CSV table of C-alpha atoms in Angstrom, one decimal:
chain,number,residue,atom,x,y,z
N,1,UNK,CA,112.8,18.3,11.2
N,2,UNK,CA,111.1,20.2,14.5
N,3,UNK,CA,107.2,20.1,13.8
N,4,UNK,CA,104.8,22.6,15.4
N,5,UNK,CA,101.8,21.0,15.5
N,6,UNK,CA,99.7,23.4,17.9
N,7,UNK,CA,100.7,26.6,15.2
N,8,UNK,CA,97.4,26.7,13.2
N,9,UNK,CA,95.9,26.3,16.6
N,10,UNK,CA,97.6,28.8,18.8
N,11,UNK,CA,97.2,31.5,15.4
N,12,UNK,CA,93.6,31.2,15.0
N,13,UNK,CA,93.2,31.7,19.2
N,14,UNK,CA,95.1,35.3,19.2
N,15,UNK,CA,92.9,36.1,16.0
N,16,UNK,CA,90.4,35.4,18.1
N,17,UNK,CA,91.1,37.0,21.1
N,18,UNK,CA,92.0,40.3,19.0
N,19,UNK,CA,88.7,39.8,17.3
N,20,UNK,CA,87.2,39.6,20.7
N,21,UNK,CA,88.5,42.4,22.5
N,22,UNK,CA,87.7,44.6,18.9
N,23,UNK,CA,84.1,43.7,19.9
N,24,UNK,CA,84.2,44.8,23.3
N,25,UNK,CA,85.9,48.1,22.6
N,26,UNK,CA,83.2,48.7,20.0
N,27,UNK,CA,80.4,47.7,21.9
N,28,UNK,CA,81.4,48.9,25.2
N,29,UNK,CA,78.3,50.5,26.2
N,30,UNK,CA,75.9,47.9,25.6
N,31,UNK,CA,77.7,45.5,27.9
N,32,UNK,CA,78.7,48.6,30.6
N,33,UNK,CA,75.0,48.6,31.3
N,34,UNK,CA,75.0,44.5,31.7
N,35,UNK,CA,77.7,44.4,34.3
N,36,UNK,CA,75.5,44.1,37.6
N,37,UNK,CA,74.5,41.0,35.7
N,38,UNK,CA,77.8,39.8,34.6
N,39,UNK,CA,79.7,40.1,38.5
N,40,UNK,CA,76.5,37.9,39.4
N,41,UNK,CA,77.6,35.9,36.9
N,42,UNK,CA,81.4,35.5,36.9
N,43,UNK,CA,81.4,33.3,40.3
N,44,UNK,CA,79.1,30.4,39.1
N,45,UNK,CA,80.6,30.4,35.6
N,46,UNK,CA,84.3,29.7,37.4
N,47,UNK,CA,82.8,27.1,39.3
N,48,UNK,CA,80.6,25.4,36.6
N,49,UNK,CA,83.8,25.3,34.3
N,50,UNK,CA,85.8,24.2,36.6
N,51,UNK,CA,83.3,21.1,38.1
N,52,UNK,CA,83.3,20.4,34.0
N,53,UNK,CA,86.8,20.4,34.1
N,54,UNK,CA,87.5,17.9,36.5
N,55,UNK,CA,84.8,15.6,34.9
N,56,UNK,CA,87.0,15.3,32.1
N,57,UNK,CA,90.4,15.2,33.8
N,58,UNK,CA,91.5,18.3,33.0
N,59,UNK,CA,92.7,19.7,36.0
N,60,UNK,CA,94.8,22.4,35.2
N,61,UNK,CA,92.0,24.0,33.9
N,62,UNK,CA,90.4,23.5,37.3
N,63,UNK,CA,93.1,24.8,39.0
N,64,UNK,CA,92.9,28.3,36.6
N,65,UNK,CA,89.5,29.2,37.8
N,66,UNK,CA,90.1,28.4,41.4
N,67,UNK,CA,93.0,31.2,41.2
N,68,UNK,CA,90.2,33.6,39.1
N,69,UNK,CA,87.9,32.8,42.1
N,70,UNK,CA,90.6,33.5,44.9
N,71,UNK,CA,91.8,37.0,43.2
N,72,UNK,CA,88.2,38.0,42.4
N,73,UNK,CA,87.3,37.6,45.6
N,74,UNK,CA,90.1,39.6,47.1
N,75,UNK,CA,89.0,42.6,45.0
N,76,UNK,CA,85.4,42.3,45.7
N,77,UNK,CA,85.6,41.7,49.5
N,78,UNK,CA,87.6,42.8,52.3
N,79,UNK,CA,89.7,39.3,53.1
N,80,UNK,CA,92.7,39.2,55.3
N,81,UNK,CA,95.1,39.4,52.7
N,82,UNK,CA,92.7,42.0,50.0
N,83,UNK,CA,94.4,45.4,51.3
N,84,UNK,CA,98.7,44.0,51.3
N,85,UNK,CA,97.3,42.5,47.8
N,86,UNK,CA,96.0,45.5,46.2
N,87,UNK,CA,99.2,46.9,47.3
N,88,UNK,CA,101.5,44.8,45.7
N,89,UNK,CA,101.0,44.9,42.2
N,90,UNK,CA,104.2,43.7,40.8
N,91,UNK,CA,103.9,40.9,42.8
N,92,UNK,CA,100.3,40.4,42.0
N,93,UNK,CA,101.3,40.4,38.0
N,94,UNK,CA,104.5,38.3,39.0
N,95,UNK,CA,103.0,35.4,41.2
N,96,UNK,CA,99.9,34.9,38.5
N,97,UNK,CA,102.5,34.8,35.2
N,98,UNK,CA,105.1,32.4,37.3
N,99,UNK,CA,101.4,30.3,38.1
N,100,UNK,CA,100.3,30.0,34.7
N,101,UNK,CA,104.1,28.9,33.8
N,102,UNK,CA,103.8,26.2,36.3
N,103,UNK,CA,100.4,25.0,34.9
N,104,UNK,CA,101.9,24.5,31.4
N,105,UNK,CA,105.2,22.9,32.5
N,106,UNK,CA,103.2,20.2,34.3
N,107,UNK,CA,100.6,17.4,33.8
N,108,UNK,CA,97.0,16.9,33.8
N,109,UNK,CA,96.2,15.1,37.4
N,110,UNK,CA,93.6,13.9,39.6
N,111,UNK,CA,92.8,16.9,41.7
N,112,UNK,CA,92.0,14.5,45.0
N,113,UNK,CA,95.5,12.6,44.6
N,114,UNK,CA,99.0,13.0,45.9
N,115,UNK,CA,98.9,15.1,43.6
N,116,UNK,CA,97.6,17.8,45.0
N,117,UNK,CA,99.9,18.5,48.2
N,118,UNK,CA,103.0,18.6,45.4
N,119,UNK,CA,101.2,21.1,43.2
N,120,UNK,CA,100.1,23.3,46.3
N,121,UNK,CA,103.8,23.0,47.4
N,122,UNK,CA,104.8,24.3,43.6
N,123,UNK,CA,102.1,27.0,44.4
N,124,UNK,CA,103.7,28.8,47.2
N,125,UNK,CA,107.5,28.0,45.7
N,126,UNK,CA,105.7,30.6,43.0
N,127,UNK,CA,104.6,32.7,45.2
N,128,UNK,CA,107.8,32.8,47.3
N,129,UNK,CA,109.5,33.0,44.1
N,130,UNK,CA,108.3,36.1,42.9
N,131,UNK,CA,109.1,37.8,46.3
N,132,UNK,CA,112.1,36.9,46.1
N,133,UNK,CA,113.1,38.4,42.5
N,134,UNK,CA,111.5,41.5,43.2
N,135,UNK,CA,113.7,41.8,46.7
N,136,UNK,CA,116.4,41.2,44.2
N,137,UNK,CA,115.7,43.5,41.8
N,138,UNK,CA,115.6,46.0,44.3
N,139,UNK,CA,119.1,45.0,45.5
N,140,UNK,CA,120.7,45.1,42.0
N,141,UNK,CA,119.0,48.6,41.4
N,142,UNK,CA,120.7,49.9,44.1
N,143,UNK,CA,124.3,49.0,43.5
N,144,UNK,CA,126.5,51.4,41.7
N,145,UNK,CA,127.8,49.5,38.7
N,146,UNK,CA,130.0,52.0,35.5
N,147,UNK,CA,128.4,49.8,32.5
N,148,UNK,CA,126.0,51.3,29.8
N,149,UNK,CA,124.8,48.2,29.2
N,150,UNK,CA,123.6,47.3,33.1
N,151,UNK,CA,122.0,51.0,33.4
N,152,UNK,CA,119.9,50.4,30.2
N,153,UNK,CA,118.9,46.8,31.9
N,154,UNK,CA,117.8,47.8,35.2
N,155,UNK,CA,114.5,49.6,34.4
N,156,UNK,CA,113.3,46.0,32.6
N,157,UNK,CA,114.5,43.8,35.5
N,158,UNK,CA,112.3,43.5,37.9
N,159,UNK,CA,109.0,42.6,35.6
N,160,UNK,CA,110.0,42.5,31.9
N,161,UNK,CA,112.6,40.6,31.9
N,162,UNK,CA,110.9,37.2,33.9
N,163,UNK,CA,107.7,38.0,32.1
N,164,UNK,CA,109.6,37.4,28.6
N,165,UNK,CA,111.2,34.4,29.9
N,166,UNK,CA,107.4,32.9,31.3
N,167,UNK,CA,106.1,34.5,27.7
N,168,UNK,CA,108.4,32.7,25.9
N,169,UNK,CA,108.0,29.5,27.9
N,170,UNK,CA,104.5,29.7,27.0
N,171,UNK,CA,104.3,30.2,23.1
N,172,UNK,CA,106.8,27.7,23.0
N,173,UNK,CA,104.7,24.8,24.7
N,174,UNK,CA,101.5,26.3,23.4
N,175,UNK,CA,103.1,26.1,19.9
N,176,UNK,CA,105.0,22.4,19.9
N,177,UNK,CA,101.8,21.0,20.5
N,178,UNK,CA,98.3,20.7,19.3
N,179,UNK,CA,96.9,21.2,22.9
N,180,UNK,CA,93.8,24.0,23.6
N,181,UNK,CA,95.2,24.1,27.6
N,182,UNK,CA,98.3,25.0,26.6
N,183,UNK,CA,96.7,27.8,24.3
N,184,UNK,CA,94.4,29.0,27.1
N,185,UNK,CA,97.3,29.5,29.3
N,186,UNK,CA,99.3,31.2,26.9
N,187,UNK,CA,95.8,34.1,26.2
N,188,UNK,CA,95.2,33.9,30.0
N,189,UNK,CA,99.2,35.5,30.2
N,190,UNK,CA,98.6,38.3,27.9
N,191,UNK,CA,95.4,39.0,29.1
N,192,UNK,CA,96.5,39.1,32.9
N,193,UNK,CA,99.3,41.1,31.5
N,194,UNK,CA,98.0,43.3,29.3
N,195,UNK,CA,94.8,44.3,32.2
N,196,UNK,CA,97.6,44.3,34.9
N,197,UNK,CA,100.1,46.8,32.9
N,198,UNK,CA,96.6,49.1,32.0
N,199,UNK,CA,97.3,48.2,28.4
N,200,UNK,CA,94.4,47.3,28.1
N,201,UNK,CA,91.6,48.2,30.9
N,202,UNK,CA,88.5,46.0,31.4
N,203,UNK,CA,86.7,45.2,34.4
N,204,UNK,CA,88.2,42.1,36.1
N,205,UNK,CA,84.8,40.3,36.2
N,206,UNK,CA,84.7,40.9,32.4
N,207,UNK,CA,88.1,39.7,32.2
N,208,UNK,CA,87.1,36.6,34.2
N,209,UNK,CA,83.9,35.7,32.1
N,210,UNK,CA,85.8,35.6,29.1
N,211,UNK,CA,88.3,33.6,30.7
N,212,UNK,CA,86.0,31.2,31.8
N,213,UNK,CA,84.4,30.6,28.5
N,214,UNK,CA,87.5,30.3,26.7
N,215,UNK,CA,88.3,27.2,29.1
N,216,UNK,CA,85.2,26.0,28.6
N,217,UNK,CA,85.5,25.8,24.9
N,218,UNK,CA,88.8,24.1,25.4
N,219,UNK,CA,87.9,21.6,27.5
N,220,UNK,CA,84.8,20.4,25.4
N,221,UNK,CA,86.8,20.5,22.0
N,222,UNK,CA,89.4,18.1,23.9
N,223,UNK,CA,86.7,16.1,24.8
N,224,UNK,CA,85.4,16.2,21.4
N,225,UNK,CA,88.5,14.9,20.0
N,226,UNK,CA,88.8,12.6,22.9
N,227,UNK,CA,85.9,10.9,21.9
N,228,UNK,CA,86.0,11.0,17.9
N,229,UNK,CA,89.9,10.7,17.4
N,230,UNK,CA,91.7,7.7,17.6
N,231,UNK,CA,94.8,8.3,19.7
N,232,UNK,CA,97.2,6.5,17.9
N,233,UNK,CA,96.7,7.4,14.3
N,234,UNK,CA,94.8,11.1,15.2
N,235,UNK,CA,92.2,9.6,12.3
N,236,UNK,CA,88.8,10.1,12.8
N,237,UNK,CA,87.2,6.9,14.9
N,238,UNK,CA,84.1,4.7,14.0
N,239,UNK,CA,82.1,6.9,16.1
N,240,UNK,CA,82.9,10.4,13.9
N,241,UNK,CA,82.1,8.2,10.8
N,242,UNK,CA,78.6,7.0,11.8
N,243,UNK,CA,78.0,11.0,12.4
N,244,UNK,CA,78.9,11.4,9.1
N,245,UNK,CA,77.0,8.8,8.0
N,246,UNK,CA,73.8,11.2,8.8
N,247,UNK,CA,74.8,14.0,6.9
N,248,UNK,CA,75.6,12.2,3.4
N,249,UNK,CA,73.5,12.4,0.2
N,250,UNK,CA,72.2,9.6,-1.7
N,251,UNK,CA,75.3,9.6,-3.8
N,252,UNK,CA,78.9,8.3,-2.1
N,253,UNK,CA,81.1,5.6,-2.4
N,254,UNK,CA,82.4,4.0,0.4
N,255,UNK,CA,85.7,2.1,1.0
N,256,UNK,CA,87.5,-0.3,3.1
N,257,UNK,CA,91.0,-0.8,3.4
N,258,UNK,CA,93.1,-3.6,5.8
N,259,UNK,CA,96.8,-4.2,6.0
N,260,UNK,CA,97.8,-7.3,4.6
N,261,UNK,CA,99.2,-10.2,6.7
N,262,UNK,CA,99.1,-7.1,9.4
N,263,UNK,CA,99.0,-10.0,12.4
N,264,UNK,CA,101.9,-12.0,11.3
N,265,UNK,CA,103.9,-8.9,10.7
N,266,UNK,CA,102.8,-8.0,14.2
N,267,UNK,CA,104.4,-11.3,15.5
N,268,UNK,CA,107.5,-10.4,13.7
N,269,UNK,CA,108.7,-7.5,14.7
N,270,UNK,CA,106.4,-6.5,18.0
N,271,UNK,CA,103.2,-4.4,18.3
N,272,UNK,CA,106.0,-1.1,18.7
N,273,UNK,CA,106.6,-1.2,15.1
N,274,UNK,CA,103.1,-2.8,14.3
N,275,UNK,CA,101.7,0.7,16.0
N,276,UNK,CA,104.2,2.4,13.9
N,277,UNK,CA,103.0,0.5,10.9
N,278,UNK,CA,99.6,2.0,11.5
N,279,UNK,CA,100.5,5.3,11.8
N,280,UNK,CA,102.4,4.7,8.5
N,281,UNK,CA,99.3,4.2,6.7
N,282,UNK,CA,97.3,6.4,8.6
N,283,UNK,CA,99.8,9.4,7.5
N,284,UNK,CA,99.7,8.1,3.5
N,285,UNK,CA,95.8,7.9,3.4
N,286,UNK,CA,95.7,11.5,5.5
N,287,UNK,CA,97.1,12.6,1.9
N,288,UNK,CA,94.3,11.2,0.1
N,289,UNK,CA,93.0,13.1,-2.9
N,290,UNK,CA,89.4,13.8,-4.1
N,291,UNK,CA,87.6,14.9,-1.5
N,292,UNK,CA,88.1,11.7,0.7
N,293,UNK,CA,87.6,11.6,4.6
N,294,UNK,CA,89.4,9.0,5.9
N,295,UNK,CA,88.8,6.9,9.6
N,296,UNK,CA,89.8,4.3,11.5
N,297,UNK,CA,87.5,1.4,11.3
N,298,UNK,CA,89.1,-0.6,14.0
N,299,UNK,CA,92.5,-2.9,14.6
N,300,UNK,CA,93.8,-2.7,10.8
N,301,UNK,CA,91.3,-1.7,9.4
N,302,UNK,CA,90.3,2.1,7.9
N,303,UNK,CA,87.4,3.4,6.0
N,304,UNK,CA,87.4,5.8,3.3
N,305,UNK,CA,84.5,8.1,2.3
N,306,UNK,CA,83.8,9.8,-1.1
N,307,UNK,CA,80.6,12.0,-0.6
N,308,UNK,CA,78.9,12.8,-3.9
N,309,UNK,CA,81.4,10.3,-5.9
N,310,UNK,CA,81.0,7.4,-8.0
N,311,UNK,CA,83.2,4.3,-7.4
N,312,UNK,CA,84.2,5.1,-11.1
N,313,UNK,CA,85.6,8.6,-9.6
N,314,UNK,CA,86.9,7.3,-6.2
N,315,UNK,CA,89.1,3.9,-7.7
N,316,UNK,CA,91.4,5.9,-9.3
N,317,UNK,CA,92.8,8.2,-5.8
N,318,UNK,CA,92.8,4.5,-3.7
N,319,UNK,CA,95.0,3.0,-6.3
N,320,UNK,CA,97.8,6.1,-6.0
N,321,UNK,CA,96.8,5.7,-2.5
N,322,UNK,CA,97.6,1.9,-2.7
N,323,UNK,CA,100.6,2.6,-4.5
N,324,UNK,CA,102.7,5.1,-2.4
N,325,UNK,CA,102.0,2.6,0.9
N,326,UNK,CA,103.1,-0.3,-0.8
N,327,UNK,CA,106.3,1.5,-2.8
N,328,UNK,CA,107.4,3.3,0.8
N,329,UNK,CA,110.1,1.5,2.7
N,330,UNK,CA,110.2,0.9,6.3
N,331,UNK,CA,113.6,0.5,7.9
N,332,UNK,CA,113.0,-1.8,11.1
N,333,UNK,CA,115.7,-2.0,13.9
N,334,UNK,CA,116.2,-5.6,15.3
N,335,UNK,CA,114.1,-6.2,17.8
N,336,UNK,CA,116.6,-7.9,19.9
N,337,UNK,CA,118.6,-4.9,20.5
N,338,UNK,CA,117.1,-3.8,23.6
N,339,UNK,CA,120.0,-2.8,25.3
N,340,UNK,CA,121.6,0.5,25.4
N,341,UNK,CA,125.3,-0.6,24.6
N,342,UNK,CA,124.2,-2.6,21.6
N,343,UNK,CA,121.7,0.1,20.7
N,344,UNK,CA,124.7,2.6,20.1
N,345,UNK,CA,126.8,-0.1,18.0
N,346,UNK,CA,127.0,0.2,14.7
N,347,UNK,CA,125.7,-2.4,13.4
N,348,UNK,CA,124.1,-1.4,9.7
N,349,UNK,CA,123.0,-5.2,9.6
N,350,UNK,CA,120.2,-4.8,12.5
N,351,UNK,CA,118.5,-2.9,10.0
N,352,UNK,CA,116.0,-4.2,7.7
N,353,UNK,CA,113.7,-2.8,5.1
N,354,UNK,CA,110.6,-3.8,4.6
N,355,UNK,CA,107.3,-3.1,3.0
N,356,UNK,CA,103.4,-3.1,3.8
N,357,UNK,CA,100.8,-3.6,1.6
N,358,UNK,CA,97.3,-2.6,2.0
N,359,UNK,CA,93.8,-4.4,0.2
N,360,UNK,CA,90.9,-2.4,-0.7
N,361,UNK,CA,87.6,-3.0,-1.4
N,362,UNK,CA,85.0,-0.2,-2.9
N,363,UNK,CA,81.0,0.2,-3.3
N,364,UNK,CA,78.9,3.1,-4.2
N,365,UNK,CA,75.5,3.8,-2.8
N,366,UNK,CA,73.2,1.7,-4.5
N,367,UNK,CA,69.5,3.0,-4.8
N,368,UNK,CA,67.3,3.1,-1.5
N,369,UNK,CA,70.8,1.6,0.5
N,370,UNK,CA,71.8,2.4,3.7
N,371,UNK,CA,75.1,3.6,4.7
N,372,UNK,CA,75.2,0.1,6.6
N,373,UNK,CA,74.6,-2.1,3.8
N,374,UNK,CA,76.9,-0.2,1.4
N,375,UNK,CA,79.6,-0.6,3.9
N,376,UNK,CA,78.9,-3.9,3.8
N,377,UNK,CA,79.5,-4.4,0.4
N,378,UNK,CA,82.4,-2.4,0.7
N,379,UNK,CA,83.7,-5.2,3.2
N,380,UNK,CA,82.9,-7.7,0.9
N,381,UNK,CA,84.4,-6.3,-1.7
N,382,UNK,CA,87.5,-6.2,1.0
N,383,UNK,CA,87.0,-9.6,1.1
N,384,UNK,CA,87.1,-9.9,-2.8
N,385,UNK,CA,90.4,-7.9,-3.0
N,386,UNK,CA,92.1,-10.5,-0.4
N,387,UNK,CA,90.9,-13.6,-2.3
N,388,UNK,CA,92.2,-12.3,-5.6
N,389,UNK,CA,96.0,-12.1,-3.9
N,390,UNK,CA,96.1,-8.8,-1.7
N,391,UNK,CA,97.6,-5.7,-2.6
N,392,UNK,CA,94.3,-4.6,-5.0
N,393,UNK,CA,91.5,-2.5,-5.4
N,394,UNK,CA,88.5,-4.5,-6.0
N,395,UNK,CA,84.8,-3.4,-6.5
């Protein structure tokens, strides 16, 4: 089953960006009077965001505001190539859209790297590109062809047509994928398109400011979840729990859950399917009921959180929760079949099925306790859980 993770994501972006443009129709004159101070403005933004933007890797990003720089500047002062430009719209609209389709199609690099000579390569290919569909365009409109269907075509060839195809690309990979670049590409299109077509008609430095902080907010959410998500099970890390940690009341419980005999199942099968183990039980505790957050502790081990629960309220979810990890069944290929001719055999006895089991141990908050010293009772209690034969819930 095909799962779009970057839906909720790229939905609540274009609610924001309808919100936002709302706004700026509605309180159009009170930023018409600020926009000496926002074309001062616009430059050092673009190159702040795009300095933070390489800090963190994120060089597509980058790469966006050096092309807002590059076409601001051909509006706002008289450069070689500013006049043939401004003349050129549809190539103008063309070259941008096939740009942006470029930037979600490949990877985040190093900006001073090999690199860079292949992507300025891709640049002019774009550029060249563009041309070179419009010269065709041009052809095609001028041949004398008897279909209905052709004559109906021709007025949506030369931009509507390619721009559907980039469009499409880019909802697509903004939608397949929980990924805030992708989605500031995909609003940097229909912006560029809709200010470029006089759909909408803003001043480009306005244009550019939003643009700006859009990527901005991009890149530091990424980096947020960078720092506070673990990669492999997308749980919440150690760090994002000791946060939490500060904002709790004086009544939780706190749990700790490892993966039994999680090392010599590793040595078994291989740390592929011990990864996939993990995100096994990452998934089922995700699912958790009663107001639990759930993190990754470290290795095999997670922590779960009950803010404003008793142990009394909180044992009843982790044994369901114990339950449906130790009842689900794993099918595990033979590891020895590494090859790609035995890999498409048939050979239903590879397979195995297995099961993991998980141990838990619980405390609540005692009086005048820290969130440190309950969770190490909660580890003791871990520790309790194992003694008594695994697969538990002690407290």
């Amino acid at each position: 089953m095909l799962k779009l993770a970057g839906v909720k994501s790229t939905s609540l972006s274009l609610l924001g960006l309808c919100g936002l443009f709302l706004l700026l129709v509605q309180f159009q004159v009170q930023w018409q009077s600020k926009l000496s101070l926002i074309n001062n403005l616009v430059y050092p933004l673009l190159v702040i965001t795009a300095v933070f933007a390489t800090q963190f890797n994120r060089s597509r990003v980058a790469l966006l505001c050096a092309f807002w720089v590059l076409y601001l500047s051909s509006l706002d002062y008289a450069l070689p190539w500013s006049d043939w430009l401004k003349a050129q719209p549809d190539w103008t609209l063309l070259c941008a859209a096939s740009l942006l389709m470029l930037l979600a199609v490949i990877k985040d690099r190093a900006l001073l790297s090999i690199h860079t000579v292949t992507r300025s390569l891709l640049v002019i290919v774009c550029g060249g590109a563009a041309f070179a569909w419009l010269a065709l365009s041009q052809h095609l409109q001028e041949l004398t062809i008897q279909s209905s269907f052709y004559t109906q075509l021709l007025p949506y060839l030369p931009i509507a047509l390619p721009l559907s195809i980039i469009g499409g690309l880019l909802i697509w990979q903004s939608l397949r994928a929980h990924n805030l670049t992708q989605t500031a590409l995909l609003i940097t299109f229909i912006v560029w398109c809709l200010n470029q077509q006089h759909i909408i008609d803003f001043p480009w430095s306005v244009i550019a400011v939003l643009m700006a902080s859009l990527y901005l907010l991009a890149v530091s959410t990424d980096s947020y979840y960078l720092a506070y998500r673990d990669d492999l099970t997308s749980l919440p890390t150690r760090r994002a729990l000791n946060q939490l940690a500060l904002s709790l009341g004086r009544k939780y419980t706190v749990a700790m859950l490892d993966i039994d005999h999680f090392k010599k199942f590793n040595d078994t099968y291989g740390h592929d399917i011990g990864d996939q183990v993990l995100k096994l039980v990452a998934a089922k505790m995700a699912g958790i009921k009663g107001g639990g957050k759930i993190y990754r502790y470290g290795g095999e081990e997670f922590t779960v959180v009950f803010p404003s629960k008793t142990a009394e309220q909180s044992i009843p979810e982790l044994e369901t929760l114990r339950e449906n990890i130790a009842t689900y069944d794993m099918v595990i290929r033979n590891p020895k079949r590494t090859d790609k001719k035995s890999r498409k055999g048939k050979q239903p006895s590879d397979n195995k099925t297995v099961n993991v089991t998980v141990s838990i141990g619980v405390a609540q908050r005692a009086a005048k306790q820290s969130f440190d010293e309950a969770l190490k009772n909660a580890d003791l209690a871990l520790y309790r859980a194992k003694k008594k034969g695994r697969n538990n819930v002690s407290e």
